[in-house]
Amino acid sequence: MAKRRITQETFDAVVRENIEEFDMEGSEALKEAIEQFESQGVDLAFIVKAVPKVCSEENAENQTHEVLQALESLKTALVSPSACLREDLRVFTEQCSLGFAQRYLAAQKEAYPTILACCRRAGEEKEALSVALSALSALTDGQPDLLDVEGREFLIGALTAHQTDASLTCLCVRIVRHFSLKHENNRQGLVKAGVLPLLTRSITRHTEHPEVVREACAALRVMTFDDDLRVPFGQAHEHARMIVVEQNGLKVIVEAAKAHSENTSVLSELCAALSRLAVRNEFCQDIVDLGGLNFMVRLLADGLDSQELVKQVLSALKAIAGNDDVKDAVVNAGGGELIMMAMNRHMGNAQVCEQGCAALCVLALRKPNNCKVIMECGGALAALQAMKNHPTNVNVQKQSCMLLRNLVARSRDYTQPILEMGAEALISQALAAHRDCGDVGRAALRDLGCQVELRELWTGKKGSLSH
């Protein structure tokens, strides 16, 4: 059931009432208002939970939030051609960085056209433009709906005009990412406006700047998302194809990864981007041919202690192993053993266990020889241990069931060893606890030779079928 929503003005009025009529201190009045609305089931995620400040000593009655005070200062300064905007922009950026509620409130009061006007006023003055873009980046985080045609044209123009400047490029790319996340129309509009070559070019041009590489890869990755619930279908696959085929994206990313072999945050983002681009059989093989597989295997071996890096490498290995030839290449390169090592090292992390089981599941699919390697290295035992460690995580349970099923689907000799490890009880527990495990859990039990209750989804009775 959707929660009720209130306006910022309503919340502030209750806080003010608590102070004026009940003689509460500011902090007490605020706490009381929060508890009152939460007890009524009101969603306060969009509300700035702070006591409004006095705007000026001359007018103590006029109280508002600091983010709006900074915004009003900017609006006033914009009217004067000689006024300096930088300090007001910095204060506004700082306020927007405090949380989504501040950004949302500012957007409700026409912050977006104001900040865009500040960006345009900065022109070619790089320091002023940097401060203005920082404010735009802070404002747009989590608010992709703000983008309009004017903003899109400005953003593409700024990226084009300042593509040799690493700092400005990084800011522009970050704003592109903010506008693209969970907004399919913005993604398509930016792609049509030519953002993809600008993003890949920023990686090759600024390879030595890790922050630019990381932001550009993140933006490319977001272009392949299908995360906007407001549209029936998107262009995620087409955007991935364009990045690979038209912009040579796979080579750009693999080469960038080689240039940042010691930077785990950059490498995590690069691997995440590769996993989003491996959407075709030939793309998976291209990554191997470019040296991406060998690089990822070395990366996994050297970076086993980094949970985030391990998770992204496992995701990338799973993605490229969608190609049957690449499955063999991964196992022959020692990938199977390394995946097991990563799972055992981070058995307490549900996401690593999920990605590890998913990668092994893909490697085992239709590949009896790979199943042999996985069994010999303890893959089945690792999957069952993951099920024990994370009984409430449905994704871990599902991926483990799928892996166990793939291991025995074409290699019945492994049925008894897996059952002796306690697989039947763990799968049955997953079936009882998680509705989403129904199909994969029953399939695993069936292929393990266990008693399984198969559901008859439709019997054909009470229908109007005619023969």
Tab-separated table of C-alpha atoms in Angstrom, residues 5-401:
chain	number	residue	atom	x	y	z
A	5	ARG	CA	2.602	12.203	1.238
A	6	ILE	CA	2.602	15.742	2.638
A	7	THR	CA	4.160	19.004	1.487
A	8	GLN	CA	7.203	20.618	3.042
A	9	GLU	CA	5.001	23.552	4.075
A	10	THR	CA	2.693	21.245	6.041
A	11	PHE	CA	5.611	19.671	7.881
A	12	ASP	CA	7.200	23.043	8.657
A	13	ALA	CA	3.866	24.381	9.928
A	14	VAL	CA	3.597	21.540	12.447
A	15	VAL	CA	7.176	22.131	13.635
A	16	ARG	CA	6.448	25.842	14.016
A	17	GLU	CA	3.211	25.083	15.877
A	18	ASN	CA	5.083	22.837	18.309
A	19	ILE	CA	7.538	25.648	19.011
A	20	GLU	CA	5.070	28.531	19.282
A	21	GLU	CA	2.070	26.893	20.942
A	22	PHE	CA	3.692	24.182	23.049
A	23	ASP	CA	6.923	25.992	23.968
A	24	MET	CA	9.136	23.194	22.658
A	25	GLU	CA	12.788	23.581	21.800
A	26	GLY	CA	13.589	23.324	18.078
A	27	SER	CA	15.034	19.808	18.293
A	28	GLU	CA	12.135	18.585	20.432
A	29	ALA	CA	9.565	20.158	18.113
A	30	LEU	CA	11.204	18.525	15.109
A	31	LYS	CA	11.319	15.105	16.771
A	32	GLU	CA	7.670	15.388	17.796
A	33	ALA	CA	6.600	16.310	14.236
A	34	ILE	CA	8.531	13.394	12.737
A	35	GLU	CA	7.015	10.911	15.192
A	36	GLN	CA	3.533	12.318	14.640
A	37	PHE	CA	3.623	11.947	10.854
A	38	GLU	CA	5.351	8.562	10.900
A	39	SER	CA	2.697	7.214	13.286
A	40	GLN	CA	0.106	8.283	10.687
A	41	GLY	CA	1.907	6.342	7.942
A	42	VAL	CA	3.207	9.426	6.132
A	43	ASP	CA	6.235	9.076	3.847
A	44	LEU	CA	8.838	11.645	4.932
A	45	ALA	CA	11.512	10.670	2.392
A	46	PHE	CA	10.840	13.866	0.412
A	47	ILE	CA	10.750	16.125	3.466
A	48	VAL	CA	13.659	18.184	4.818
A	49	LYS	CA	13.643	17.195	8.458
A	50	ALA	CA	15.134	20.364	9.940
A	51	VAL	CA	13.944	23.498	11.693
A	52	PRO	CA	13.740	26.383	9.164
A	53	LYS	CA	16.341	29.113	9.709
A	54	VAL	CA	15.759	32.858	9.999
A	55	CYS	CA	16.564	34.463	6.640
A	56	SER	CA	17.887	37.736	8.072
A	57	GLU	CA	18.156	39.643	11.324
A	58	GLU	CA	15.972	42.401	9.889
A	59	ASN	CA	13.117	39.994	9.237
A	60	ALA	CA	13.075	37.365	11.976
A	61	GLU	CA	9.583	36.241	10.966
A	62	ASN	CA	10.763	35.037	7.563
A	63	GLN	CA	12.073	31.508	8.075
A	64	THR	CA	13.041	28.966	5.458
A	65	HIS	CA	15.449	26.111	4.853
A	66	GLU	CA	19.099	26.789	4.079
A	67	VAL	CA	18.953	25.208	0.632
A	68	LEU	CA	16.170	27.635	-0.327
A	69	GLN	CA	18.079	30.560	1.162
A	70	ALA	CA	21.045	29.653	-1.046
A	71	LEU	CA	18.729	29.332	-4.044
A	72	GLU	CA	17.178	32.758	-3.420
A	73	SER	CA	20.656	34.293	-3.184
A	74	LEU	CA	21.477	32.783	-6.573
A	75	LYS	CA	18.282	34.112	-8.150
A	76	THR	CA	19.061	37.583	-6.814
A	77	ALA	CA	22.667	37.449	-8.015
A	78	LEU	CA	21.617	36.325	-11.497
A	79	VAL	CA	19.717	39.580	-11.961
A	80	SER	CA	22.927	41.579	-11.492
A	81	PRO	CA	25.405	41.144	-14.381
A	82	SER	CA	28.362	41.994	-12.144
A	83	ALA	CA	27.513	39.716	-9.201
A	84	CYS	CA	29.778	36.748	-8.445
A	85	LEU	CA	27.865	33.493	-8.173
A	86	ARG	CA	30.586	31.131	-6.999
A	87	GLU	CA	30.133	31.328	-3.236
A	88	ASP	CA	26.344	31.017	-3.478
A	89	LEU	CA	26.763	28.048	-5.840
A	90	ARG	CA	29.141	26.359	-3.403
A	91	VAL	CA	26.673	26.796	-0.534
A	92	PHE	CA	23.843	25.474	-2.716
A	93	THR	CA	25.955	22.452	-3.731
A	94	GLU	CA	26.783	21.752	-0.107
A	95	GLN	CA	23.106	21.885	0.863
A	96	CYS	CA	22.037	19.605	-2.013
A	97	SER	CA	24.713	17.110	-1.000
A	98	LEU	CA	23.083	16.683	2.421
A	99	GLY	CA	20.315	14.469	1.077
A	100	PHE	CA	17.613	13.821	-1.479
A	101	ALA	CA	15.008	15.829	0.443
A	102	GLN	CA	17.052	19.020	0.051
A	103	ARG	CA	17.474	18.405	-3.679
A	104	TYR	CA	13.795	17.654	-4.130
A	105	LEU	CA	12.734	20.787	-2.255
A	106	ALA	CA	15.093	22.942	-4.320
A	107	ALA	CA	13.771	21.440	-7.553
A	108	GLN	CA	10.222	22.310	-6.485
A	109	LYS	CA	11.302	25.965	-6.235
A	110	GLU	CA	12.721	26.241	-9.789
A	111	ALA	CA	16.302	25.381	-8.891
A	112	TYR	CA	16.945	23.599	-12.198
A	113	PRO	CA	16.416	26.575	-14.570
A	114	THR	CA	18.303	28.767	-12.093
A	115	ILE	CA	21.377	26.517	-11.983
A	116	LEU	CA	21.251	25.996	-15.748
A	117	ALA	CA	21.272	29.788	-16.153
A	118	CYS	CA	24.333	29.918	-13.881
A	119	CYS	CA	26.066	27.356	-16.104
A	120	ARG	CA	25.306	29.376	-19.225
A	121	ARG	CA	26.471	32.579	-17.577
A	122	ALA	CA	29.819	30.969	-16.712
A	123	GLY	CA	30.478	30.578	-20.442
A	124	GLU	CA	34.096	29.697	-21.199
A	125	GLU	CA	35.397	30.656	-17.749
A	126	LYS	CA	36.471	27.219	-16.556
A	127	GLU	CA	36.561	27.804	-12.810
A	128	ALA	CA	33.118	29.404	-12.776
A	129	LEU	CA	31.749	26.662	-15.037
A	130	SER	CA	33.219	23.981	-12.785
A	131	VAL	CA	31.439	25.429	-9.739
A	132	ALA	CA	28.148	25.722	-11.661
A	133	LEU	CA	28.390	22.174	-13.040
A	134	SER	CA	29.085	20.866	-9.533
A	135	ALA	CA	25.846	22.491	-8.400
A	136	LEU	CA	23.956	20.978	-11.344
A	137	SER	CA	25.433	17.563	-10.567
A	138	ALA	CA	24.388	17.797	-6.919
A	139	LEU	CA	20.856	18.933	-7.817
A	140	THR	CA	20.204	16.244	-10.432
A	141	ASP	CA	21.314	13.266	-8.344
A	142	GLY	CA	18.176	11.108	-8.180
A	143	GLN	CA	16.092	13.598	-10.197
A	144	PRO	CA	16.375	12.654	-13.896
A	145	ASP	CA	12.952	14.140	-14.668
A	146	LEU	CA	14.470	17.625	-14.484
A	147	LEU	CA	16.201	17.311	-17.865
A	148	ASP	CA	14.637	19.278	-20.712
A	149	VAL	CA	15.688	19.933	-24.307
A	150	GLU	CA	17.592	23.068	-23.336
A	151	GLY	CA	19.517	21.196	-20.664
A	152	ARG	CA	20.338	18.328	-23.003
A	153	GLU	CA	21.671	20.690	-25.666
A	154	PHE	CA	23.764	22.529	-23.086
A	155	LEU	CA	25.194	19.287	-21.699
A	156	ILE	CA	26.174	17.890	-25.111
A	157	GLY	CA	27.641	21.274	-26.043
A	158	ALA	CA	29.664	21.477	-22.830
A	159	LEU	CA	31.000	17.937	-23.276
A	160	THR	CA	32.014	18.742	-26.841
A	161	ALA	CA	33.566	22.128	-26.090
A	162	HIS	CA	35.540	21.013	-23.033
A	163	GLN	CA	36.496	17.466	-23.970
A	164	THR	CA	40.196	18.220	-23.448
A	165	ASP	CA	39.601	19.326	-19.836
A	166	ALA	CA	39.500	16.286	-17.531
A	167	SER	CA	37.787	18.038	-14.620
A	168	LEU	CA	34.950	19.559	-16.662
A	169	THR	CA	34.531	16.340	-18.646
A	170	CYS	CA	34.163	14.370	-15.419
A	171	LEU	CA	31.460	16.721	-14.139
A	172	CYS	CA	29.516	16.653	-17.416
A	173	VAL	CA	29.681	12.853	-17.602
A	174	ARG	CA	28.436	12.551	-14.030
A	175	ILE	CA	25.456	14.749	-14.886
A	176	VAL	CA	24.760	12.581	-17.947
A	177	ARG	CA	24.665	9.559	-15.643
A	178	HIS	CA	22.312	11.279	-13.200
A	179	PHE	CA	19.910	12.202	-15.999
A	180	SER	CA	20.030	8.716	-17.544
A	181	LEU	CA	19.445	6.559	-14.478
A	182	LYS	CA	15.857	5.238	-14.399
A	183	HIS	CA	14.799	7.476	-17.303
A	184	GLU	CA	14.513	5.779	-20.695
A	185	ASN	CA	13.427	8.868	-22.642
A	186	ASN	CA	16.447	10.809	-21.407
A	187	ARG	CA	18.748	7.956	-22.400
A	188	GLN	CA	17.321	7.782	-25.893
A	189	GLY	CA	17.418	11.557	-26.281
A	190	LEU	CA	21.050	11.762	-25.170
A	191	VAL	CA	22.066	8.884	-27.450
A	192	LYS	CA	20.363	10.542	-30.432
A	193	ALA	CA	22.163	13.773	-29.524
A	194	GLY	CA	25.510	11.969	-29.809
A	195	VAL	CA	26.514	11.240	-26.229
A	196	LEU	CA	27.978	7.753	-26.853
A	197	PRO	CA	31.029	8.849	-28.899
A	198	LEU	CA	31.624	11.630	-26.373
A	199	LEU	CA	31.667	9.089	-23.534
A	200	THR	CA	33.991	6.594	-25.221
A	201	ARG	CA	36.231	9.427	-26.401
A	202	SER	CA	36.503	10.744	-22.860
A	203	ILE	CA	37.899	7.360	-21.762
A	204	THR	CA	40.550	7.213	-24.480
A	205	ARG	CA	41.434	10.895	-24.183
A	206	HIS	CA	41.724	10.857	-20.381
A	207	THR	CA	42.942	7.317	-19.739
A	208	GLU	CA	45.416	8.608	-17.162
A	209	HIS	CA	42.603	10.192	-15.099
A	210	PRO	CA	40.936	7.393	-13.091
A	211	GLU	CA	37.928	9.482	-12.047
A	212	VAL	CA	37.050	10.320	-15.666
A	213	VAL	CA	37.414	6.683	-16.731
A	214	ARG	CA	35.256	5.484	-13.848
A	215	GLU	CA	32.503	8.058	-14.454
A	216	ALA	CA	32.455	7.485	-18.226
A	217	CYS	CA	32.212	3.704	-17.797
A	218	ALA	CA	29.409	4.165	-15.275
A	219	ALA	CA	27.550	6.407	-17.733
A	220	LEU	CA	28.004	3.892	-20.568
A	221	ARG	CA	26.725	1.141	-18.299
A	222	VAL	CA	23.619	3.142	-17.371
A	223	MET	CA	22.874	3.589	-21.090
A	224	THR	CA	22.349	-0.208	-21.243
A	225	PHE	CA	19.881	-0.319	-18.341
A	226	ASP	CA	16.228	-1.258	-18.637
A	227	ASP	CA	15.197	0.258	-15.303
A	228	ASP	CA	12.411	2.715	-16.155
A	229	LEU	CA	9.087	1.251	-15.036
A	230	ARG	CA	7.173	3.948	-16.898
A	231	VAL	CA	7.960	2.567	-20.368
A	232	PRO	CA	6.924	-0.886	-21.678
A	233	PHE	CA	10.316	-1.558	-23.244
A	234	GLY	CA	13.545	0.311	-23.836
A	235	GLN	CA	16.590	0.389	-26.072
A	236	ALA	CA	19.038	-1.272	-23.666
A	237	HIS	CA	20.195	-3.944	-26.138
A	238	GLU	CA	20.425	-1.485	-29.018
A	239	HIS	CA	22.487	0.937	-26.941
A	240	ALA	CA	24.849	-1.889	-25.968
A	241	ARG	CA	25.206	-2.823	-29.639
A	242	MET	CA	25.934	0.788	-30.589
A	243	ILE	CA	28.605	1.109	-27.898
A	244	VAL	CA	30.334	-2.075	-29.073
A	245	VAL	CA	29.916	-1.898	-32.850
A	246	GLU	CA	29.897	1.831	-33.574
A	247	GLN	CA	32.157	3.101	-30.778
A	248	ASN	CA	34.516	0.103	-30.418
A	249	GLY	CA	33.534	0.111	-26.757
A	250	LEU	CA	34.948	-3.297	-25.810
A	251	LYS	CA	38.467	-2.391	-26.899
A	252	VAL	CA	38.216	1.013	-25.226
A	253	ILE	CA	37.210	-0.559	-21.902
A	254	VAL	CA	39.705	-3.445	-21.982
A	255	GLU	CA	42.571	-1.068	-22.796
A	256	ALA	CA	41.476	1.264	-19.997
A	257	ALA	CA	41.436	-1.671	-17.583
A	258	LYS	CA	45.025	-2.508	-18.463
A	259	ALA	CA	45.999	1.104	-17.753
A	260	HIS	CA	44.495	0.985	-14.239
A	261	SER	CA	45.539	-2.474	-13.083
A	262	GLU	CA	46.083	-1.279	-9.483
A	263	ASN	CA	42.933	0.829	-9.023
A	264	THR	CA	40.188	-1.449	-7.684
A	265	SER	CA	37.355	1.122	-7.870
A	266	VAL	CA	38.063	1.813	-11.552
A	267	LEU	CA	38.500	-1.891	-12.325
A	268	SER	CA	35.193	-2.718	-10.620
A	269	GLU	CA	33.390	-0.192	-12.813
A	270	LEU	CA	35.150	-1.397	-15.973
A	271	CYS	CA	34.180	-5.021	-15.253
A	272	ALA	CA	30.605	-3.935	-14.536
A	273	ALA	CA	30.520	-2.166	-17.904
A	274	LEU	CA	31.868	-5.237	-19.728
A	275	SER	CA	29.181	-7.426	-18.167
A	276	ARG	CA	26.505	-5.064	-19.536
A	277	LEU	CA	27.995	-5.100	-23.044
A	278	ALA	CA	28.363	-8.888	-23.418
A	279	VAL	CA	24.877	-9.175	-24.913
A	280	ARG	CA	25.752	-11.147	-28.056
A	281	ASN	CA	27.659	-14.343	-28.707
A	282	GLU	CA	30.250	-12.557	-30.830
A	283	PHE	CA	30.714	-9.786	-28.264
A	284	CYS	CA	31.629	-12.386	-25.626
A	285	GLN	CA	34.248	-13.850	-27.972
A	286	ASP	CA	35.543	-10.367	-28.807
A	287	ILE	CA	36.245	-9.720	-25.119
A	288	VAL	CA	38.322	-12.911	-24.986
A	289	ASP	CA	40.174	-12.046	-28.201
A	290	LEU	CA	41.019	-8.585	-26.852
A	291	GLY	CA	42.661	-10.155	-23.807
A	292	GLY	CA	39.772	-9.383	-21.500
A	293	LEU	CA	39.400	-12.932	-20.162
A	294	ASN	CA	43.061	-13.368	-19.250
A	295	PHE	CA	43.017	-9.940	-17.646
A	296	MET	CA	39.919	-10.774	-15.565
A	297	VAL	CA	41.378	-14.094	-14.424
A	298	ARG	CA	44.579	-12.359	-13.276
A	299	LEU	CA	42.489	-9.641	-11.677
A	300	LEU	CA	40.467	-12.187	-9.721
A	301	ALA	CA	43.612	-13.996	-8.590
A	302	ASP	CA	45.312	-10.786	-7.449
A	303	GLY	CA	42.250	-9.085	-5.969
A	304	LEU	CA	40.576	-11.852	-3.976
A	305	ASP	CA	40.487	-9.688	-0.855
A	306	SER	CA	38.337	-6.949	-2.442
A	307	GLN	CA	34.658	-7.910	-2.187
A	308	GLU	CA	33.418	-5.266	-4.622
A	309	LEU	CA	36.033	-6.129	-7.242
A	310	VAL	CA	35.410	-9.866	-6.848
A	311	LYS	CA	31.659	-9.355	-7.268
A	312	GLN	CA	32.068	-7.373	-10.496
A	313	VAL	CA	34.642	-9.779	-11.983
A	314	LEU	CA	32.345	-12.728	-11.251
A	315	SER	CA	29.468	-10.883	-12.922
A	316	ALA	CA	31.619	-10.204	-15.996
A	317	LEU	CA	32.789	-13.833	-16.187
A	318	LYS	CA	29.177	-14.992	-15.974
A	319	ALA	CA	28.207	-12.616	-18.788
A	320	ILE	CA	30.924	-13.639	-21.254
A	321	ALA	CA	30.413	-17.334	-20.452
A	322	GLY	CA	27.077	-17.109	-22.230
A	323	ASN	CA	29.164	-18.120	-25.265
A	324	ASP	CA	29.778	-21.903	-25.191
A	325	ASP	CA	33.338	-21.563	-26.495
A	326	VAL	CA	34.098	-18.974	-23.843
A	327	LYS	CA	32.814	-21.375	-21.162
A	328	ASP	CA	35.664	-23.726	-22.029
A	329	ALA	CA	38.156	-20.863	-22.228
A	330	VAL	CA	37.218	-19.663	-18.728
A	331	VAL	CA	37.639	-23.126	-17.218
A	332	ASN	CA	40.879	-23.788	-19.127
A	333	ALA	CA	42.266	-20.489	-17.832
A	334	GLY	CA	41.647	-21.600	-14.249
A	335	GLY	CA	38.532	-19.502	-13.820
A	336	GLY	CA	36.531	-22.278	-12.169
A	337	GLU	CA	39.029	-22.757	-9.342
A	338	LEU	CA	39.327	-19.004	-8.797
A	339	ILE	CA	35.554	-18.594	-8.580
A	340	MET	CA	35.460	-21.252	-5.857
A	341	MET	CA	38.321	-19.546	-4.016
A	342	ALA	CA	36.484	-16.223	-4.185
A	343	MET	CA	33.288	-17.778	-2.818
A	344	ASN	CA	35.114	-19.491	0.032
A	345	ARG	CA	36.995	-16.289	0.856
A	346	HIS	CA	33.780	-14.227	0.992
A	347	MET	CA	31.251	-16.853	2.051
A	348	GLY	CA	29.668	-14.337	4.419
A	349	ASN	CA	28.829	-11.946	1.565
A	350	ALA	CA	25.520	-12.820	-0.105
A	351	GLN	CA	26.239	-10.917	-3.328
A	352	VAL	CA	29.576	-12.666	-3.885
A	353	CYS	CA	27.929	-16.033	-3.225
A	354	GLU	CA	25.121	-15.209	-5.640
A	355	GLN	CA	27.469	-14.091	-8.418
A	356	GLY	CA	29.823	-17.025	-7.790
A	357	CYS	CA	27.022	-19.588	-8.043
A	358	ALA	CA	25.614	-17.803	-11.102
A	359	ALA	CA	29.003	-17.892	-12.853
A	360	LEU	CA	29.528	-21.588	-12.047
A	361	CYS	CA	25.957	-22.298	-13.161
A	362	VAL	CA	26.650	-20.817	-16.606
A	363	LEU	CA	30.005	-22.621	-16.890
A	364	ALA	CA	28.330	-25.962	-16.076
A	365	LEU	CA	25.447	-25.552	-18.533
A	366	ARG	CA	25.680	-28.226	-21.288
A	367	LYS	CA	29.368	-28.803	-20.411
A	368	PRO	CA	30.050	-32.190	-18.677
A	369	ASN	CA	33.814	-31.583	-18.675
A	370	ASN	CA	33.342	-28.265	-16.908
A	371	CYS	CA	31.041	-29.982	-14.404
A	372	LYS	CA	33.869	-32.412	-13.635
A	373	VAL	CA	36.256	-29.543	-12.879
A	374	ILE	CA	33.669	-27.751	-10.737
A	375	MET	CA	32.921	-30.898	-8.717
A	376	GLU	CA	36.598	-31.684	-8.198
A	377	CYS	CA	37.236	-28.157	-6.949
A	378	GLY	CA	34.376	-28.276	-4.457
A	379	GLY	CA	31.845	-26.211	-6.367
A	380	ALA	CA	28.806	-28.181	-5.184
A	381	LEU	CA	29.963	-28.005	-1.572
A	382	ALA	CA	30.524	-24.241	-1.889
A	383	ALA	CA	27.008	-23.780	-3.283
A	384	LEU	CA	25.463	-25.765	-0.440
A	385	GLN	CA	27.492	-23.838	2.121
A	386	ALA	CA	26.213	-20.609	0.563
A	387	MET	CA	22.649	-21.902	0.974
A	388	LYS	CA	23.352	-22.614	4.648
A	389	ASN	CA	24.949	-19.214	5.247
A	390	HIS	CA	22.250	-17.185	3.477
A	391	PRO	CA	18.914	-18.979	3.996
A	392	THR	CA	16.897	-15.748	3.709
A	393	ASN	CA	18.504	-14.544	0.463
A	394	VAL	CA	16.306	-15.761	-2.370
A	395	ASN	CA	18.868	-15.032	-5.105
A	396	VAL	CA	21.561	-17.130	-3.421
A	397	GLN	CA	19.072	-19.978	-3.008
A	398	LYS	CA	17.937	-19.789	-6.649
A	399	GLN	CA	21.422	-19.645	-8.151
A	400	SER	CA	22.606	-22.517	-5.946
A	401	CYS	CA	19.653	-24.676	-7.001
